[in-house]
Short mmCIF file of C-alpha atoms in Angstrom, two decimals:
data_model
loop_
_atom_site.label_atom_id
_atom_site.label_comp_id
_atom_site.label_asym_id
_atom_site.label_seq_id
_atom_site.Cartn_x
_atom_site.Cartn_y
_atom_site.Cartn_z
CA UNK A 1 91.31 -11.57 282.11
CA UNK A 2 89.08 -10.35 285.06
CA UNK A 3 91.65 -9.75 287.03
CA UNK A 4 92.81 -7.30 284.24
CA UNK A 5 89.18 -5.52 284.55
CA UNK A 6 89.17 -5.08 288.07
CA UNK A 7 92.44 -3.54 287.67
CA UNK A 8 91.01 -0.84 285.91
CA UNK A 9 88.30 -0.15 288.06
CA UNK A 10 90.86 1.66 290.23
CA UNK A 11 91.01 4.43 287.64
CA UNK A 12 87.26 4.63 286.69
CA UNK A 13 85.45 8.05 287.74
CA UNK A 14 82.50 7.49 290.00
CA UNK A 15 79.53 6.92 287.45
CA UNK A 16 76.92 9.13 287.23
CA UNK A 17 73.86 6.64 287.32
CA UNK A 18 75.41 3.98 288.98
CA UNK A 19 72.45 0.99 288.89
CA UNK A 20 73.70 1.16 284.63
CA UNK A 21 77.36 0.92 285.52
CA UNK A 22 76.17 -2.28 287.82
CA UNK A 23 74.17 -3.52 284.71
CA UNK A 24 76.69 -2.70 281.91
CA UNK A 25 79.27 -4.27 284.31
CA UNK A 26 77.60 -7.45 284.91
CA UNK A 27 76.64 -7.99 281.51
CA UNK A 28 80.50 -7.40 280.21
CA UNK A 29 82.85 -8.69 282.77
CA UNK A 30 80.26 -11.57 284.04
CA UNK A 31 78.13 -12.40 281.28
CA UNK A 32 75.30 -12.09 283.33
CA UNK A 33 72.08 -10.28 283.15
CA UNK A 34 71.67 -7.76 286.55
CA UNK A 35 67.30 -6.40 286.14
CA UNK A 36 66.88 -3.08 287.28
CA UNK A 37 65.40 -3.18 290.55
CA UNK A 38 68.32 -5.75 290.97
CA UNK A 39 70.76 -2.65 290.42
CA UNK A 40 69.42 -0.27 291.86
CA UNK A 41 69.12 -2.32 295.33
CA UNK A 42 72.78 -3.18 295.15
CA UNK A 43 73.40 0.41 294.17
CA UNK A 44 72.28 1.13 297.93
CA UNK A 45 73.89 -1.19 299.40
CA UNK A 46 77.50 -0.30 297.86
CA UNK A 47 77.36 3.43 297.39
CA UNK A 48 80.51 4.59 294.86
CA UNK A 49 82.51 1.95 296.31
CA UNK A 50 83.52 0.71 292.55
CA UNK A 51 85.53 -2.56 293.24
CA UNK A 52 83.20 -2.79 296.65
CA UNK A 53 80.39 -3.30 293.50
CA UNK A 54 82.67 -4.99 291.56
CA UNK A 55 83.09 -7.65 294.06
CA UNK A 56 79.12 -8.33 295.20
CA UNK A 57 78.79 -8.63 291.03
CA UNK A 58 81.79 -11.28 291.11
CA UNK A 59 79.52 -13.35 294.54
CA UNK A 60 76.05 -12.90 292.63
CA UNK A 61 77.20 -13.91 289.37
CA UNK A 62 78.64 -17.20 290.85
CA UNK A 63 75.50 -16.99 292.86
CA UNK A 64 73.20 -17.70 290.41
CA UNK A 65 75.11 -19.57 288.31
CA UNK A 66 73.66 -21.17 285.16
CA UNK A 67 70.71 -18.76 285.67
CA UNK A 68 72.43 -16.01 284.64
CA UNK A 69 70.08 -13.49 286.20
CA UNK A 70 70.74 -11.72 289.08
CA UNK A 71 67.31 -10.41 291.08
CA UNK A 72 66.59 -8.41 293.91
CA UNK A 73 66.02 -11.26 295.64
CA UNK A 74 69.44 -12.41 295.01
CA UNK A 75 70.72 -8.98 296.11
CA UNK A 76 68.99 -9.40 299.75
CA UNK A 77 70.42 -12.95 299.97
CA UNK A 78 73.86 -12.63 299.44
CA UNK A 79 74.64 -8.53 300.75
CA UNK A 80 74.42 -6.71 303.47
CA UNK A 81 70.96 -5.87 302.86
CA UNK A 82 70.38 -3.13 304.66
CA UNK A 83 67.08 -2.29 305.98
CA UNK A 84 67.53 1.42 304.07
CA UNK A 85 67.41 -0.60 301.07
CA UNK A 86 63.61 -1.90 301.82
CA UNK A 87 62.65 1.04 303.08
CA UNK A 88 63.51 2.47 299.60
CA UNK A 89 61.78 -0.22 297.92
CA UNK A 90 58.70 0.15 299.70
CA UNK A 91 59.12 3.90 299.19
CA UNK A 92 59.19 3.60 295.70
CA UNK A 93 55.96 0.73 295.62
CA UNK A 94 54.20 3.51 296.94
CA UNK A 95 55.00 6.29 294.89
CA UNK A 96 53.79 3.88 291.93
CA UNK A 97 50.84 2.90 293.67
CA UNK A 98 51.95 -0.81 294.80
CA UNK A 99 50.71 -0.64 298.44
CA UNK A 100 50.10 -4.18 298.96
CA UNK A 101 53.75 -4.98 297.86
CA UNK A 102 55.02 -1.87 300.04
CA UNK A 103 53.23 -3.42 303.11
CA UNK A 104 55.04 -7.20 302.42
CA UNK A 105 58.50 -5.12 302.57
CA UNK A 106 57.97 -3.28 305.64
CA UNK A 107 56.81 -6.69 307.57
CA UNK A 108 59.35 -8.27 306.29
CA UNK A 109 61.30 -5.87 308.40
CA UNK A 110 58.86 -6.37 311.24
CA UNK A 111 60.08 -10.13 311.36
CA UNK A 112 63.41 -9.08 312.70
CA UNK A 113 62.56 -7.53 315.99
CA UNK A 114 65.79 -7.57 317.46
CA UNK A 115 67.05 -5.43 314.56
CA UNK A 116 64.00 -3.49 313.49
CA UNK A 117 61.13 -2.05 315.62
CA UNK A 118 58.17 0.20 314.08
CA UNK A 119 59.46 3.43 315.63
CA UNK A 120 62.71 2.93 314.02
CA UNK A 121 61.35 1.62 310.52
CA UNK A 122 58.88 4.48 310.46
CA UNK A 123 61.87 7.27 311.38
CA UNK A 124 63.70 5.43 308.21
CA UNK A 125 60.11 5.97 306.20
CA UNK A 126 60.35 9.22 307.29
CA UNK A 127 64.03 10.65 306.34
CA UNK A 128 62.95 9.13 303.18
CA UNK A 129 60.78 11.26 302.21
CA UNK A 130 62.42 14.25 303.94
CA UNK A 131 65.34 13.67 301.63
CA UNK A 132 62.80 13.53 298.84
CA UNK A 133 61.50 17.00 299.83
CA UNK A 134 65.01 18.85 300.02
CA UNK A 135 66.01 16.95 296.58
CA UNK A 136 63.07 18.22 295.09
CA UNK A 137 63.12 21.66 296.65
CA UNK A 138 66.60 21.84 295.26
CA UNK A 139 66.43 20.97 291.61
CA UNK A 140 63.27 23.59 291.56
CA UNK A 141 65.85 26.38 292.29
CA UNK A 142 68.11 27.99 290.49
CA UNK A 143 71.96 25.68 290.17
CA UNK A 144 73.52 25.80 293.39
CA UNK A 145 77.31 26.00 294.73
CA UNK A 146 76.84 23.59 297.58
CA UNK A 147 76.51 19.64 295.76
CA UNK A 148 72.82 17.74 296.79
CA UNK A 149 74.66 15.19 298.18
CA UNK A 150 76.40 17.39 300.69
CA UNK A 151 72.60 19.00 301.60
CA UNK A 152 71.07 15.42 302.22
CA UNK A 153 74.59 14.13 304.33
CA UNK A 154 75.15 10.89 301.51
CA UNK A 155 77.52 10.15 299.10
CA UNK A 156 75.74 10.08 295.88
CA UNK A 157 72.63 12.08 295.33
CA UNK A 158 71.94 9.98 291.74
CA UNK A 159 69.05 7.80 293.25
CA UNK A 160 67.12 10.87 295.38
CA UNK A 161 66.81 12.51 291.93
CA UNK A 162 65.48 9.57 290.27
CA UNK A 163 63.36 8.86 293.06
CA UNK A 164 61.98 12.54 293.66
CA UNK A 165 60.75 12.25 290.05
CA UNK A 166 58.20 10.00 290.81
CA UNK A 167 56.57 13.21 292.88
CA UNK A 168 54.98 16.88 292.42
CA UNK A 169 56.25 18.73 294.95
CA UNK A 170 52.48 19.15 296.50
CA UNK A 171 52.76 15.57 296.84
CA UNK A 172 55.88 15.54 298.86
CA UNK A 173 54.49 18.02 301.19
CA UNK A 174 51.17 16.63 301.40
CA UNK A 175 52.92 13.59 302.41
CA UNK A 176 55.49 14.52 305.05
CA UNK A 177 52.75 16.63 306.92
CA UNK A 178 50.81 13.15 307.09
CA UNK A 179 54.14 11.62 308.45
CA UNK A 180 54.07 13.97 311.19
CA UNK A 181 50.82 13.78 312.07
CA UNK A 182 51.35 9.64 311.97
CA UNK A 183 54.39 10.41 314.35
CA UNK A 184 52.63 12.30 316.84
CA UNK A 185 49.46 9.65 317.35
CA UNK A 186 52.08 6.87 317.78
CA UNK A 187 53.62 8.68 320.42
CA UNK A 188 50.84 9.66 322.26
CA UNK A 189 49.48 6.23 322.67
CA UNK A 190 46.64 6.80 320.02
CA UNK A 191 47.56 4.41 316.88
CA UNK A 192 49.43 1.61 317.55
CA UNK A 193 52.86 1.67 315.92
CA UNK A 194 52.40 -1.59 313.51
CA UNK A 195 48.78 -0.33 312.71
CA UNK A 196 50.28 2.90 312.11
CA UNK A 197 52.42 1.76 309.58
CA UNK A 198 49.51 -0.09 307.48
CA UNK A 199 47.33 2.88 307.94
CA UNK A 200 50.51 4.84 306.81
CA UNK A 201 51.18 2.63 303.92
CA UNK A 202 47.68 1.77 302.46
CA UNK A 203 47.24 5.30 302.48
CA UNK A 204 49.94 7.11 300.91
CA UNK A 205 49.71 4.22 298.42
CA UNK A 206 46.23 5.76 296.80
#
């Protein structure tokens, strides 16, 4: 029988919000309850890739077995959690005001130094909100030939919409002129890069 539903997957268009096909899929093919923040991390992590999704749901539902309840914390054990994922986790803590959670996130990067240094997780911080800017600057004009994916270089543009919500555009700008000014003190030896970060964090988080 599940074998019959991947099957079809093949044929499926790309889904428009795709954390609600993740959830709808979970729920009917699995039986198993995927939470939000769940689906949108694994939305992330998997793109459009439909059967790519398809299969992390099949690992996660066996996963948690008997639980029945997948979590985000489920999602960073068993993918390829990739550090773009926290990044828009902590990006998201901030724009609801979650600062302290935002700051566990971005150590929890920290811990990895081979992988992750603060130069490179605050560059990550900082296309963030870039892409934020442009998504925003786009839906305030009038419809446009050119797709917002295409403008921001990913494949789906679904979750920089959702995400851009969250902000006035006064915000956005407010924010990515602090990023710069962040950038330059870390370079010049001023604020060290890991203090930076906190600084950075604790106070876009107000």
């Amino acid at each position: 029988m599940k074998d019959l539903e991947h099957a079809k997957i093949q044929h499926c268009a790309i889904p428009k919000d795709m954390p609600k096909w993740l959830i709808n899929r979970a729920q009917k093919v699995y039986n198993t309850q995927l939470d939000e923040p769940a689906a949108r991390a694994l939305a992330l992590v998997v793109g459009t890739d439909l059967r790519g999704a398809d299969n992390e749901l099949c690992k996660l539902a066996d996963y948690v077995g008997d639980a029945q309840k997948i979590t985000e914390a489920d999602v960073a054990t068993m993918t390829s959690y990739l550090p773009e994922v926290t990044i828009w986790q902590a990006v998201k803590d901030i724009a609801e005001g979650r600062g302290k959670q935002a700051l566990q996130r971005i150590h929890q990067l920290l811990m990895d130094k081979k992988s992750n240094d603060p130069f490179g997780i605050f560059g990550m911080i900082v296309r963030q909100f870039r892409l934020l800017l442009l998504t925003k600057e786009y839906l305030s004009r009038p419809p446009q030939e050119t797709p917002l994916a295409d403008i921001l270089g990913v494949k789906s543009a679904q979750e920089y919409i959702n995400q851009s919500k969250a902000f006035k555009m006064d915000d956005l700008e407010r924010i990515y002129k602090a990023l710069q000014d962040y950038d330059f003190k870390m370079k010049v030896g001023i604020l060290d890069p890991e203090i930076a970060l906190d600084m950075m964090i604790i106070g876009l988080s107000k």
